[in-house]
Coordinates of C-alpha atoms in Angstrom, one line a residue:
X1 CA 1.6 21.7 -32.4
X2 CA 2.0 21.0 -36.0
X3 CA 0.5 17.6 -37.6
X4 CA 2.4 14.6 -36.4
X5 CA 3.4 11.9 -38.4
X6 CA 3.6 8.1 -38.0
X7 CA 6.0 7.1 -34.7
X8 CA 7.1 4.2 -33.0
X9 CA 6.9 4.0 -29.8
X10 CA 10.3 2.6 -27.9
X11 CA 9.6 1.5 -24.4
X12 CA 13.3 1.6 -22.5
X13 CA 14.1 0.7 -19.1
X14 CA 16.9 2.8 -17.3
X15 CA 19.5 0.6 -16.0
X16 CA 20.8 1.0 -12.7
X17 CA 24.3 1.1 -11.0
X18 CA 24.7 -1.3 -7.8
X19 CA 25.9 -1.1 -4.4
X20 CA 25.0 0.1 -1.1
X21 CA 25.2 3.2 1.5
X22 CA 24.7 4.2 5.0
X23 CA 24.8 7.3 6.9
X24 CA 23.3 8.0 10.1
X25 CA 20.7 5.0 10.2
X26 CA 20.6 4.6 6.5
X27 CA 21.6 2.5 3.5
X28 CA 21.1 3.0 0.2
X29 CA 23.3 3.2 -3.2
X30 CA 23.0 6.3 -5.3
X31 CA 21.6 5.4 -8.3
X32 CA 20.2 2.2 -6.9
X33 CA 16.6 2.3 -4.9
X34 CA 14.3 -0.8 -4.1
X35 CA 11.1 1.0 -5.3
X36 CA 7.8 -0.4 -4.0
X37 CA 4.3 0.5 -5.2
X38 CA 2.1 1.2 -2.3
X39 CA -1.7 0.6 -2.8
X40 CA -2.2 3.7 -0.4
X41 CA -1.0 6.0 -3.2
X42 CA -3.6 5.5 -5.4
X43 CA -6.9 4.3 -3.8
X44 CA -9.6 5.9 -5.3
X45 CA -12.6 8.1 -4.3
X46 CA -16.2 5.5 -3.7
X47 CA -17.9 7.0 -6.5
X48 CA -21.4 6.1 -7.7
X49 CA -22.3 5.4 -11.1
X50 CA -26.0 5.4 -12.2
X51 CA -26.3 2.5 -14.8
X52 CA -26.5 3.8 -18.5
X53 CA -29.5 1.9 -20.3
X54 CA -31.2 2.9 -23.3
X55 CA -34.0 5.2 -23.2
X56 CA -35.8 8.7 -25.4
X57 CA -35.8 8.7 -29.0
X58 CA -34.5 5.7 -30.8
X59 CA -31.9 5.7 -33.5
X60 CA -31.2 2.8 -35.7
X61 CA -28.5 2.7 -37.7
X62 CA -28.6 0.7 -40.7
X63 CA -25.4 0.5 -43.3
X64 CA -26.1 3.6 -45.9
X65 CA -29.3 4.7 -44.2
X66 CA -31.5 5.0 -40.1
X67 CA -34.8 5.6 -38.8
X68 CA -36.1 6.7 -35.8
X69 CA -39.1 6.3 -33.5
X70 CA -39.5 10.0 -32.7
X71 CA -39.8 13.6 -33.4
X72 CA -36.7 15.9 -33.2
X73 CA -34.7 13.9 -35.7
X74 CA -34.0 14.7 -39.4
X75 CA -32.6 11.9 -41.7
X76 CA -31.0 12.5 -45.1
X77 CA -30.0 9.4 -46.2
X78 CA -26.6 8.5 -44.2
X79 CA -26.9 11.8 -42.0
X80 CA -28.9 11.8 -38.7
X81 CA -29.6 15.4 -37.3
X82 CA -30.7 16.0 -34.1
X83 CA -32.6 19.3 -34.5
X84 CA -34.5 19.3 -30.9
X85 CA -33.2 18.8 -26.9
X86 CA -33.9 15.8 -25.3
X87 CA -32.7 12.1 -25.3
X88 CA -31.9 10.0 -28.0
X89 CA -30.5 6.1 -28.2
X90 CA -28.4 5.3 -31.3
X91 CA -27.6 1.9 -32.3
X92 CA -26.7 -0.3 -34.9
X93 CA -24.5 0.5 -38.0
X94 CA -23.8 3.5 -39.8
X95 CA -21.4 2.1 -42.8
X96 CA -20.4 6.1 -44.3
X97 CA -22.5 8.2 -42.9
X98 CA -22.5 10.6 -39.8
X99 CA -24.8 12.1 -37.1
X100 CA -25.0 15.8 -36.2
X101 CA -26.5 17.4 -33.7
X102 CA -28.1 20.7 -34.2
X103 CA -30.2 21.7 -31.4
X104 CA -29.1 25.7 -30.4
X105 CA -29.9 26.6 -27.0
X106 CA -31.2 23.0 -26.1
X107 CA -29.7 20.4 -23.4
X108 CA -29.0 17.3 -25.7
X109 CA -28.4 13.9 -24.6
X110 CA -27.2 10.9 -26.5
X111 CA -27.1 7.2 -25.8
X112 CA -24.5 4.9 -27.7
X113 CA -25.6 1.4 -27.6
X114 CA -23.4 -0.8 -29.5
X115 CA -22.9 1.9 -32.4
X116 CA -20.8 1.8 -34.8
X117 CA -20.4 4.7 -37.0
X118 CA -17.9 5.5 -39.9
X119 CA -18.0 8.3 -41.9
X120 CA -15.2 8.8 -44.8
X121 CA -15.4 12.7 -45.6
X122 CA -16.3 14.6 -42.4
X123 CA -16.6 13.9 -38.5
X124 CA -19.0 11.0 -37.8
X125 CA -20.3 12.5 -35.1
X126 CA -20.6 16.6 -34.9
X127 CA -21.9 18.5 -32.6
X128 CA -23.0 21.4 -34.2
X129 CA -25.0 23.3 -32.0
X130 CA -26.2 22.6 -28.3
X131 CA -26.3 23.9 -24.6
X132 CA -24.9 21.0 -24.0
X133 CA -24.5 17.8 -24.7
X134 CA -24.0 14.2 -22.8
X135 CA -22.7 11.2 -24.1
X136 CA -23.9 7.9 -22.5
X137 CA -22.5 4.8 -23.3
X138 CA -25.0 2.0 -22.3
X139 CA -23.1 -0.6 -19.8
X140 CA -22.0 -3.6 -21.4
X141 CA -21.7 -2.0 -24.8
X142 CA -19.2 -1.3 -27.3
X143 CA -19.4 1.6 -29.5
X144 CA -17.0 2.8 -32.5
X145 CA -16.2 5.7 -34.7
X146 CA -14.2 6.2 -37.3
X147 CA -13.0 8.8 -39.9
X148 CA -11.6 8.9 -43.2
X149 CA -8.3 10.6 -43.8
X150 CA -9.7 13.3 -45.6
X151 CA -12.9 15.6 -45.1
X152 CA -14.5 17.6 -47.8
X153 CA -16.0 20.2 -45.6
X154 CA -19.0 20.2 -47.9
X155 CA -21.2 21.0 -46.2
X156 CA -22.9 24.7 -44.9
X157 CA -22.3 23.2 -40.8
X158 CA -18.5 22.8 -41.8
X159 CA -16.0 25.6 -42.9
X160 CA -12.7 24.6 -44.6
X161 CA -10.9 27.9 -43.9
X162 CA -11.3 27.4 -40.0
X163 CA -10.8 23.4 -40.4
X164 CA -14.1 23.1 -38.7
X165 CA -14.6 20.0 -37.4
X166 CA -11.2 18.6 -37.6
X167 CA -11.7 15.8 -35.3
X168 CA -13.7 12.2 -35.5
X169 CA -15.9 13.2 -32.2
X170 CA -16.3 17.1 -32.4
X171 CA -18.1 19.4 -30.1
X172 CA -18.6 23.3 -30.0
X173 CA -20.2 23.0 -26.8
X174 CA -19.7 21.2 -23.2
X175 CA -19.5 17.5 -23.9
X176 CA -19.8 14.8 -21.0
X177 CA -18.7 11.4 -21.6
X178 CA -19.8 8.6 -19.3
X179 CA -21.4 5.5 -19.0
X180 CA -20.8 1.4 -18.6
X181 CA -20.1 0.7 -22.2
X182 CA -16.7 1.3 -23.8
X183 CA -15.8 3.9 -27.0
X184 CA -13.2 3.6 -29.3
X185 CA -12.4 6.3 -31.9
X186 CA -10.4 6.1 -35.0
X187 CA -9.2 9.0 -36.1
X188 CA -7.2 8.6 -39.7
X189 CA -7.7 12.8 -40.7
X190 CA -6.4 14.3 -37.3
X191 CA -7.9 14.6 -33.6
X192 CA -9.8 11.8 -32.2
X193 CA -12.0 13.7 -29.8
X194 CA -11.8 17.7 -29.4
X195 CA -14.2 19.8 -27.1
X196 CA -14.3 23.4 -28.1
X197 CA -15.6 24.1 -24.7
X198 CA -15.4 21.7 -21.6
X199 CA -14.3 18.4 -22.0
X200 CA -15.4 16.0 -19.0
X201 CA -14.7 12.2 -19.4
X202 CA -16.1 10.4 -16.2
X203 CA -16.8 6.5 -15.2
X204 CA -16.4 5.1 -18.5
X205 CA -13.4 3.4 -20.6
X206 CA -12.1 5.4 -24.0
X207 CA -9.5 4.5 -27.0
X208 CA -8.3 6.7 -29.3
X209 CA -6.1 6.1 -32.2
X210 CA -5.5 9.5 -34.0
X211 CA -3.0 10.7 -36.2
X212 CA -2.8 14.1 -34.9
X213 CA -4.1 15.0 -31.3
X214 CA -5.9 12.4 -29.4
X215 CA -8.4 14.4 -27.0
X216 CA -8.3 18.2 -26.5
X217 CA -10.7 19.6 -24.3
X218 CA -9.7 23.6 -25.5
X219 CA -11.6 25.5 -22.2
X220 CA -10.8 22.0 -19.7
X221 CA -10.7 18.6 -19.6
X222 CA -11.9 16.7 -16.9
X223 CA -11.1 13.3 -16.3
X224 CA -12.8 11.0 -13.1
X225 CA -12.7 7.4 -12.5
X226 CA -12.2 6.4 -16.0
X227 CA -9.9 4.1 -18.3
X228 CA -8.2 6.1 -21.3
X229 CA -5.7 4.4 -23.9
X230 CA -4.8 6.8 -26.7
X231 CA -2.0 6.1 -29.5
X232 CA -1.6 9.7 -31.5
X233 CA 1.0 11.0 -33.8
X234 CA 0.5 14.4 -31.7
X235 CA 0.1 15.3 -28.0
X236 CA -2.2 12.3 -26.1
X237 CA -4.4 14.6 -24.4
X238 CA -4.7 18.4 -24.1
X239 CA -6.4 21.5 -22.7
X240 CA -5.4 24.9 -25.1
X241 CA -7.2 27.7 -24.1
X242 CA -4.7 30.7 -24.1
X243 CA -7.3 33.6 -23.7
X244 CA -8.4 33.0 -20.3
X245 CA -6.1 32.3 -17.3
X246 CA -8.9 30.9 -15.5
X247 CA -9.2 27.9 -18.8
X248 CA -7.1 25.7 -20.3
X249 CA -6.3 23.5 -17.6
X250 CA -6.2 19.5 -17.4
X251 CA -7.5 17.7 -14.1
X252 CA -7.0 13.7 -13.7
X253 CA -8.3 11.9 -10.4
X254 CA -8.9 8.3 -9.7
X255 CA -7.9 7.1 -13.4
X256 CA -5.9 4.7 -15.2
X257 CA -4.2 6.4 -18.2
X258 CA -1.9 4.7 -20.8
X259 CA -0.4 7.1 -23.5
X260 CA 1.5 6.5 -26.1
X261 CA 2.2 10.1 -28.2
X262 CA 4.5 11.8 -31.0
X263 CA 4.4 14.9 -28.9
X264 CA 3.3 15.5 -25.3
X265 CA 1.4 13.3 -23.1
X266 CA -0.4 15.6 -21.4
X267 CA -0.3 19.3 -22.2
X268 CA -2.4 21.8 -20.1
X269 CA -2.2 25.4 -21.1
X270 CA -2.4 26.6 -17.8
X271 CA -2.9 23.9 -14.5
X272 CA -2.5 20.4 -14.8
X273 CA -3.5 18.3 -11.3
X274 CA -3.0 14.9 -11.0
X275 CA -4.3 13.2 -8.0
X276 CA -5.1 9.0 -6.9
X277 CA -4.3 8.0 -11.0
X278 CA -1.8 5.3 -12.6
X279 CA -0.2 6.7 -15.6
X280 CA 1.7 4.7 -18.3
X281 CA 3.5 7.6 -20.6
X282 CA 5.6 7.0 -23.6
X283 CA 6.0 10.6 -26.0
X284 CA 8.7 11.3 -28.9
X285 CA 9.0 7.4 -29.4
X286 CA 10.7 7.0 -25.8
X287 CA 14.4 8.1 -23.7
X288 CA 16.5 6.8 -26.6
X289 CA 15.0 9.2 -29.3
X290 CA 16.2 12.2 -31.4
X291 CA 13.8 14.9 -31.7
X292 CA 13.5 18.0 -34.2
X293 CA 14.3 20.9 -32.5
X294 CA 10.8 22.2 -32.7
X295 CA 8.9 19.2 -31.1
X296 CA 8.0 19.1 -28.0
X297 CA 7.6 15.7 -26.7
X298 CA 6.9 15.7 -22.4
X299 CA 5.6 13.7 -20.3
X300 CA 3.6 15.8 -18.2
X301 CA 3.2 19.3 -19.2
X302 CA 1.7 22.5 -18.2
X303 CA 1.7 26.2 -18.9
X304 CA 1.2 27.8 -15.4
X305 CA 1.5 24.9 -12.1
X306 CA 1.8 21.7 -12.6
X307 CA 0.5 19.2 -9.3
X308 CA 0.6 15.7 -8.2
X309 CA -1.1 14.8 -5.2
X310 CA -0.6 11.1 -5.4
X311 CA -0.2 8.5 -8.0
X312 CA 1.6 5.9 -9.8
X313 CA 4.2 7.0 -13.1
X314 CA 5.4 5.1 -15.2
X315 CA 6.8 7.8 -17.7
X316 CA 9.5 7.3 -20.9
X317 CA 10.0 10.4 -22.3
X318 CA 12.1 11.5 -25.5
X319 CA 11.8 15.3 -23.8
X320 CA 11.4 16.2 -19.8
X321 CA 9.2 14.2 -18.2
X322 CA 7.7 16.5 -16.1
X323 CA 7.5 20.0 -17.4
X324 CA 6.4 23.1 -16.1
X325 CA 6.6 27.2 -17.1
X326 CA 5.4 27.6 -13.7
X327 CA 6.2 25.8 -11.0
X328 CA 6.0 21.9 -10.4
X329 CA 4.8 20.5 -7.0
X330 CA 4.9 16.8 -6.1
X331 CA 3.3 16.2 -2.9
X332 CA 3.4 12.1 -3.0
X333 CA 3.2 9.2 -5.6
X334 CA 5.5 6.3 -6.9
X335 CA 7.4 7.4 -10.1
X336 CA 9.3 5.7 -12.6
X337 CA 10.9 8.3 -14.7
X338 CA 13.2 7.8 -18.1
X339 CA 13.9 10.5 -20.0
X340 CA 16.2 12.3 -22.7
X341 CA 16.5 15.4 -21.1
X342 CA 15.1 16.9 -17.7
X343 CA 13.4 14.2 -15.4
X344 CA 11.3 17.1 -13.5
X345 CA 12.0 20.9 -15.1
X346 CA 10.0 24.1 -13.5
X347 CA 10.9 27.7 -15.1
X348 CA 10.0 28.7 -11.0
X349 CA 9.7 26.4 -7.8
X350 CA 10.6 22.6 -8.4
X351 CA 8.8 21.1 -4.8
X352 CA 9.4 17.8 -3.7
X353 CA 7.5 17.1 -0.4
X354 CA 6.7 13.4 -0.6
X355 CA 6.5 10.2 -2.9
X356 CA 9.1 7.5 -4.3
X357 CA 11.0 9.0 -7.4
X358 CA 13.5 7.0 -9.5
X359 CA 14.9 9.0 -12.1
X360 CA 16.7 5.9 -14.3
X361 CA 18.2 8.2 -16.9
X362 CA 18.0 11.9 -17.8
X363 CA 20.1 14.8 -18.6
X364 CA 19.2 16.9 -15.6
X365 CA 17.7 15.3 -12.3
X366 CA 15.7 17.7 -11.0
X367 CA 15.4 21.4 -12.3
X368 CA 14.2 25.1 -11.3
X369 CA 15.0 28.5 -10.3
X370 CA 14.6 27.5 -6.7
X371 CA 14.6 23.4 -5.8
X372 CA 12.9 22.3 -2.3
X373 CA 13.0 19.2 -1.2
X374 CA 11.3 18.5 2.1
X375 CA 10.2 14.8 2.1
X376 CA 9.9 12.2 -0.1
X377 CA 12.8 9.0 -1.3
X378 CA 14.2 10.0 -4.7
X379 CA 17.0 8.7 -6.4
X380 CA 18.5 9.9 -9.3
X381 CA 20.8 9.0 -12.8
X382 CA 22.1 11.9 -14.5
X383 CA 24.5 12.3 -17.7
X384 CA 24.5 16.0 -16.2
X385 CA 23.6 17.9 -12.8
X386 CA 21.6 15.9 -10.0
X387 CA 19.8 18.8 -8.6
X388 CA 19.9 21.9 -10.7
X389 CA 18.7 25.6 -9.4
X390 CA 18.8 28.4 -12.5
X391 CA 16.6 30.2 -14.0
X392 CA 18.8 31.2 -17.3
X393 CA 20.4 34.6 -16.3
X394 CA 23.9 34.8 -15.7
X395 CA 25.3 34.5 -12.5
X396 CA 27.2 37.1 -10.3
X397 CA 31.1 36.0 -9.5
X398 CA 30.8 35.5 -5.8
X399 CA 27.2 36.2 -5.2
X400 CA 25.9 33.6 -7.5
X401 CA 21.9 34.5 -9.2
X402 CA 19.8 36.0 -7.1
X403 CA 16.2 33.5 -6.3
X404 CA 18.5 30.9 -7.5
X405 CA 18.3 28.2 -4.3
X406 CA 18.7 24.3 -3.3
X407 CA 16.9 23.8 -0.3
X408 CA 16.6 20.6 1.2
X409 CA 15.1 19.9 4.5
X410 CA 14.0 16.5 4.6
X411 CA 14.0 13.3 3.1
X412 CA 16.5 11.3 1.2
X413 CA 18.3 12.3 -2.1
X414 CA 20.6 9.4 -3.8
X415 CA 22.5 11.3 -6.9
X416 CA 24.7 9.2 -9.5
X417 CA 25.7 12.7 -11.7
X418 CA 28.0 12.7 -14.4
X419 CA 27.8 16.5 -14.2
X420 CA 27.6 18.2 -10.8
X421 CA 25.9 16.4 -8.1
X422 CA 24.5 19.6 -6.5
X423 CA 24.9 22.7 -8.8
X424 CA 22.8 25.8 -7.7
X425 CA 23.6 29.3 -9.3
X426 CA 23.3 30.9 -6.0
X427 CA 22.7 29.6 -2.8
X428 CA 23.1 25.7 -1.4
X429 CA 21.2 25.4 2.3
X430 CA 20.5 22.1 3.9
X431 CA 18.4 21.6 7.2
X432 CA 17.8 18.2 7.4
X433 CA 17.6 15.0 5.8
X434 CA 19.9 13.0 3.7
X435 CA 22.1 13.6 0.4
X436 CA 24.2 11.6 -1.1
X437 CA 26.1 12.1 -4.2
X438 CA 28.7 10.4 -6.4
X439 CA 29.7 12.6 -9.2
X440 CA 31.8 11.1 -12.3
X441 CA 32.7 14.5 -13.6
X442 CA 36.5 15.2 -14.2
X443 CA 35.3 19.0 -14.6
X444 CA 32.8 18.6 -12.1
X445 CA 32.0 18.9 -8.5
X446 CA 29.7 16.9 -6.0
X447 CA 29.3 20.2 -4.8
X448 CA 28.7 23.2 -6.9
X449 CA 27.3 26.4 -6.1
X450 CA 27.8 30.3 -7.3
X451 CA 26.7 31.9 -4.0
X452 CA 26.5 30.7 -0.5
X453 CA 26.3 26.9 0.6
X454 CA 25.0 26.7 4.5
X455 CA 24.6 23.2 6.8
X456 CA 22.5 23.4 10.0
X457 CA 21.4 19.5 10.3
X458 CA 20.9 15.9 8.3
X459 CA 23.7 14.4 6.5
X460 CA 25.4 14.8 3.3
X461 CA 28.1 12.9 1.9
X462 CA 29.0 14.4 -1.3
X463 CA 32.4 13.0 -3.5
X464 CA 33.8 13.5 -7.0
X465 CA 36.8 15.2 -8.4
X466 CA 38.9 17.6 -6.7
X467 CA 39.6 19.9 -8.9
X468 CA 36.3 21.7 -8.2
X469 CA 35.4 20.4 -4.8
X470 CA 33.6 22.9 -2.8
X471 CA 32.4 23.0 0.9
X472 CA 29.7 24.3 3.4
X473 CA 30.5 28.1 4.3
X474 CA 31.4 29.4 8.0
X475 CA 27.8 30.3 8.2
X476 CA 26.7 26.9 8.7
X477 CA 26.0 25.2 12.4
X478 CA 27.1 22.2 12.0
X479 CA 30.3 20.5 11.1
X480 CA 31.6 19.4 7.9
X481 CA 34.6 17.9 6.4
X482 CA 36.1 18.2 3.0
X483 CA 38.9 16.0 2.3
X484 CA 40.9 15.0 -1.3
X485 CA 43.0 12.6 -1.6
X486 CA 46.5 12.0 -3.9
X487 CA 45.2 9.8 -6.1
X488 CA 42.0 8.4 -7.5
X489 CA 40.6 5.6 -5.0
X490 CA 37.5 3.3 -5.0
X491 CA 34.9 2.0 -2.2
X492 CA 33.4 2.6 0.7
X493 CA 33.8 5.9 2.2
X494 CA 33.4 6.2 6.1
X495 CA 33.3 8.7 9.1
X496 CA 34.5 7.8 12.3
X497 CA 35.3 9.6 15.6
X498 CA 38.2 9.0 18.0
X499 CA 36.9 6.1 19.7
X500 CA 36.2 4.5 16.8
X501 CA 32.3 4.4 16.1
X502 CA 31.1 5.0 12.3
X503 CA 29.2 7.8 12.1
X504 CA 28.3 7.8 8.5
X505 CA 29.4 5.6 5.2
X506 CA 28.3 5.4 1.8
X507 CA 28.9 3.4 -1.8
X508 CA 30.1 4.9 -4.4
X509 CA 29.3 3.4 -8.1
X510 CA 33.1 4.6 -9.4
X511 CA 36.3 6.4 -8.8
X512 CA 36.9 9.8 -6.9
X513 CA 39.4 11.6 -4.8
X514 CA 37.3 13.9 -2.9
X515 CA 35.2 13.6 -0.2
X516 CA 32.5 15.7 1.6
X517 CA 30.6 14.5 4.8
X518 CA 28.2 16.6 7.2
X519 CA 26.3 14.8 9.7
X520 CA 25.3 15.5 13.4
X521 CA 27.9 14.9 16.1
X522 CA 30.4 17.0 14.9
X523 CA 32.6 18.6 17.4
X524 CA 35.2 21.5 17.6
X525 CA 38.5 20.2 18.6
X526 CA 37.4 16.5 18.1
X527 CA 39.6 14.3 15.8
X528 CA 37.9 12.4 12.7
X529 CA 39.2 9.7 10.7
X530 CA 37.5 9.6 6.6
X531 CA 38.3 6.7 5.2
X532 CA 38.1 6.1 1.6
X533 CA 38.6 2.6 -0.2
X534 CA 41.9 2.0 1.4
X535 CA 43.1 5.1 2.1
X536 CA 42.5 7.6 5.0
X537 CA 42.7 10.9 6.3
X538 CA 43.0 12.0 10.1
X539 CA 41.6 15.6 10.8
X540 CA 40.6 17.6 14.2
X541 CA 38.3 20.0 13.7
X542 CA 39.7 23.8 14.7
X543 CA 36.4 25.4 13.3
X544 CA 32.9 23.4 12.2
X545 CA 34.1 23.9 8.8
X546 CA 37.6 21.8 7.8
X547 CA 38.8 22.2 4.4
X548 CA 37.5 24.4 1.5

């Protein structure tokens, strides 16, 4: 990630089309989905939380200069070194100064109780040397620090050549932050807060304004039950360890993040798991936005598998939302997605098993070499495909790409495309649940696949153009109809049977003159009538498959 410069952030709401559909006990539009946030999604773990009150060594910060009641403390001037392990409680004022801690080998912890500590040429508070360290912050309190926009690196704990520290909270060792009281960090050189080890932020409220990154945790960050608002010119939070497949990963559970970046909200080198949390994420300066070609501005990002358990998203992103070189895996949560390119992107396996999606706006719906979709309400906007399986290789005429697959087995897809409503590269199978697609295209198809396309139950009511309408193959076990009309039509389309009952219908936003429909009840030899606006087709089924 290279240095990020001033942004404004654009919140944008995606606007939806309106209507309604039905189909075998259903009714929905396809870009148009009552979404309700359900308390269940993100109740959080009972966790206890020892109070944080002041206690070891005390520190008192005075404008240019400190004292302190106790050994393991040197004081040179405005700089406070902790040479020794133990516990030490800062407070008070440190106008341009900075404390250190330089205590090798030693557990180190220290206390913030309303602190407030600037420091104009170097990190205010570095930590050089340690085991470990813990930072408290005593409940009740509010604690500050801040940077200049330059640092000298001037002195012999600091190197300029590596850029070492280059953040205004700094740690080369495992750095917990926790506590009652609340932090804010100013960060006017680069990072706000960077671990150069583990990162774990637990039970406690952070802010971070930084220019550059706002917290990197570069072997993990941890984040449990706690409040994190971070503004930064570069990625919002981070994990970058590329060394060690077993590092670099980013874990969020019972939290409430808002984050507002230049680049990516959340960027894990490896795993990023997202479980019980309510996430607010604007990046690139929101949908509407033009990035360069070399930033990378996501929502949710991660190098290896990305997971959400459960959750609430709120995400507006200039690039995908939800990104993954791996493979992405939703399992439940309510999500709000606006985006100016993929809403959810996976280089593998794009899962879907649960959760409320509403994809406003994107270029592609949802993307990966092989989409599953076994559960779960989602409703998607597109200005390109709905559902998208490829993996970038080109495909085989008549075969389609090999490992290149829609699946969907269960739940409910709504798909307003104005590129193909279901385009896979190789194979198309459905085994339950519901689809339903309205593509705007003129050289597009509800419909689109490259290999095989197979229907054994649930319903799909697919239209668009005709000039590429495509079907369910002769392998498939139940019956489906593909019908195109003269001339561009309007409304409702409907399935009935000879005696008259509707066995399917659905809205769609605009114009078309083909139709699709698959449901159960199908028979050989039966007769059909599709209606579509006003017009209407009579067929009788001589195979399960009519039309192609």
């Amino acid at each position: 990630m290279k240095q990020a410069k001033t942004f404004t952030a654009i919140l944008l709401t995606g606007a939806l089309l309106a209507g309604s559909l039905s189909g075998c006990g259903n009714n929905k539009n396809a870009s148009t989905v009552s979404t309700t946030t359900t308390a269940a999604t993100t109740s959080p773990t009972t966790t206890t939380v020892t109070p944080v009150t002041a206690s070891g060594v005390t520190i008192t910060l005075s404008g240019t200069s400190a004292n302190a009641s106790g050994s393991g403390v040197d004081i040179d001037g405005s700089v406070v070194t902790i040479t020794k392990g133990g516990t030490y409680t800062l407070s008070g004022t440190l106008s341009d100064g900075r404390v250190i801690v330089n205590a090798k080998g030693e557990d180190v912890t220290l206390i913030l109780s309303n602190a407030d500590i600037t420091c104009s040429y170097g990190s205010p508070l570095y930590i050089y040397k340690s085991e470990s360290t813990k930072l408290l912050l005593t409940d009740g309190t509010d604690n500050t620090l801040t940077d200049g926009s330059e640092y000298t690196f001037a002195d012999s704990l600091s190197s300029a050549t590596d850029e070492e520290p280059n953040a205004c909270l700094y740690s080369k060792s495992d750095l917990v932050i926790s506590g009652g009281g609340t932090l804010t960090v100013n960060a006017n050189y680069k990072n706000g807060v960077t671990g150069k080890d583990t990162l774990t932020i637990e039970n406690t409220k952070i802010a971070v304004n930084a220019v550059n990154h706002g917290i990197n945790g570069k072997d993990s960050l941890t984040i449990t039950n706690a409040t994190i608002n971070v503004v930064s010119g570069g990625d919002a939070l981070r994990s970058t360890n590329d060394s060690n497949a077993t590092l670099g990963y980013v874990t969020v559970t019972d939290s409430t993040l808002t984050l507002n970046a230049g680049e990516d909200g959340i960027q894990a080198e490896t795993n990023l798991t997202l479980s019980g949390s309510t996430l607010n994420v604007t990046t690139g300066g929101g949908s509407s936005a033009s990035l360069s070609d070399d930033t990378s501005a996501k929502g949710l990002k991660a190098g290896t598998a990305l997971t959400i358990e459960s959750g609430i998203f709120d995400l507006n992103c200039a690039d995908d939302a939800i990104h993954s070189n791996g493979n992405v895996t939703i399992l439940d949560g309510t999500f709000e997605i606006s985006t100016g390119d993929d809403g959810i992107h996976a280089d593998e396996i794009s899962t879907i098993s649960g959760g409320t999606l509403n994809i406003a706006k994107c270029n592609e719906g949802i993307e990966g070499a092989s989409v599953d979709i076994s559960g779960g309400e989602i409703t998607i906007v597109a200005s390109d495909d709905g559902l998208n399986a490829a993996n970038g290789t080109a495909t085989v005429p008549g075969m389609g790409t090999p490992d290149c697959i829609i699946r969907i087995s269960g739940g409910t897809v709504y798909i307003h495309a104005s590129g193909d409503g279901l385009d896979s590269n190789g194979d198309l199978e459905v085994t339950g649940g519901q689809v339903y697609v309205y593509s705007d295209g003129m050289a597009d198809a509800a419909l689109d696949y490259d290999g095989t396309a197979t229907i054994t139950a649930g319903t799909v009511i697919a239209v668009g153009n005709s000039g590429m309408a495509q079907n369910f193959g002769t392998n498939s076990t139940q019956g489906s109809i593909l019908v195109n009309f003269n001339s561009n039509v309007t409304g409702d389309v409907s399935l009935t049977d000879s005696g008259g009952n509707v066995l399917a219908t659905f809205s769609p936003d605009g114009s078309y003159n083909s139709v699709v429909i698959s449901c159960a009840g199908l028979t050989v030899g039966e007769t059909y009538t599709v209606t579509a606006g006003t017009q209407s087709q009579t067929v009788t089924l001589d195979s399960l498959i009519y039309g192609s």
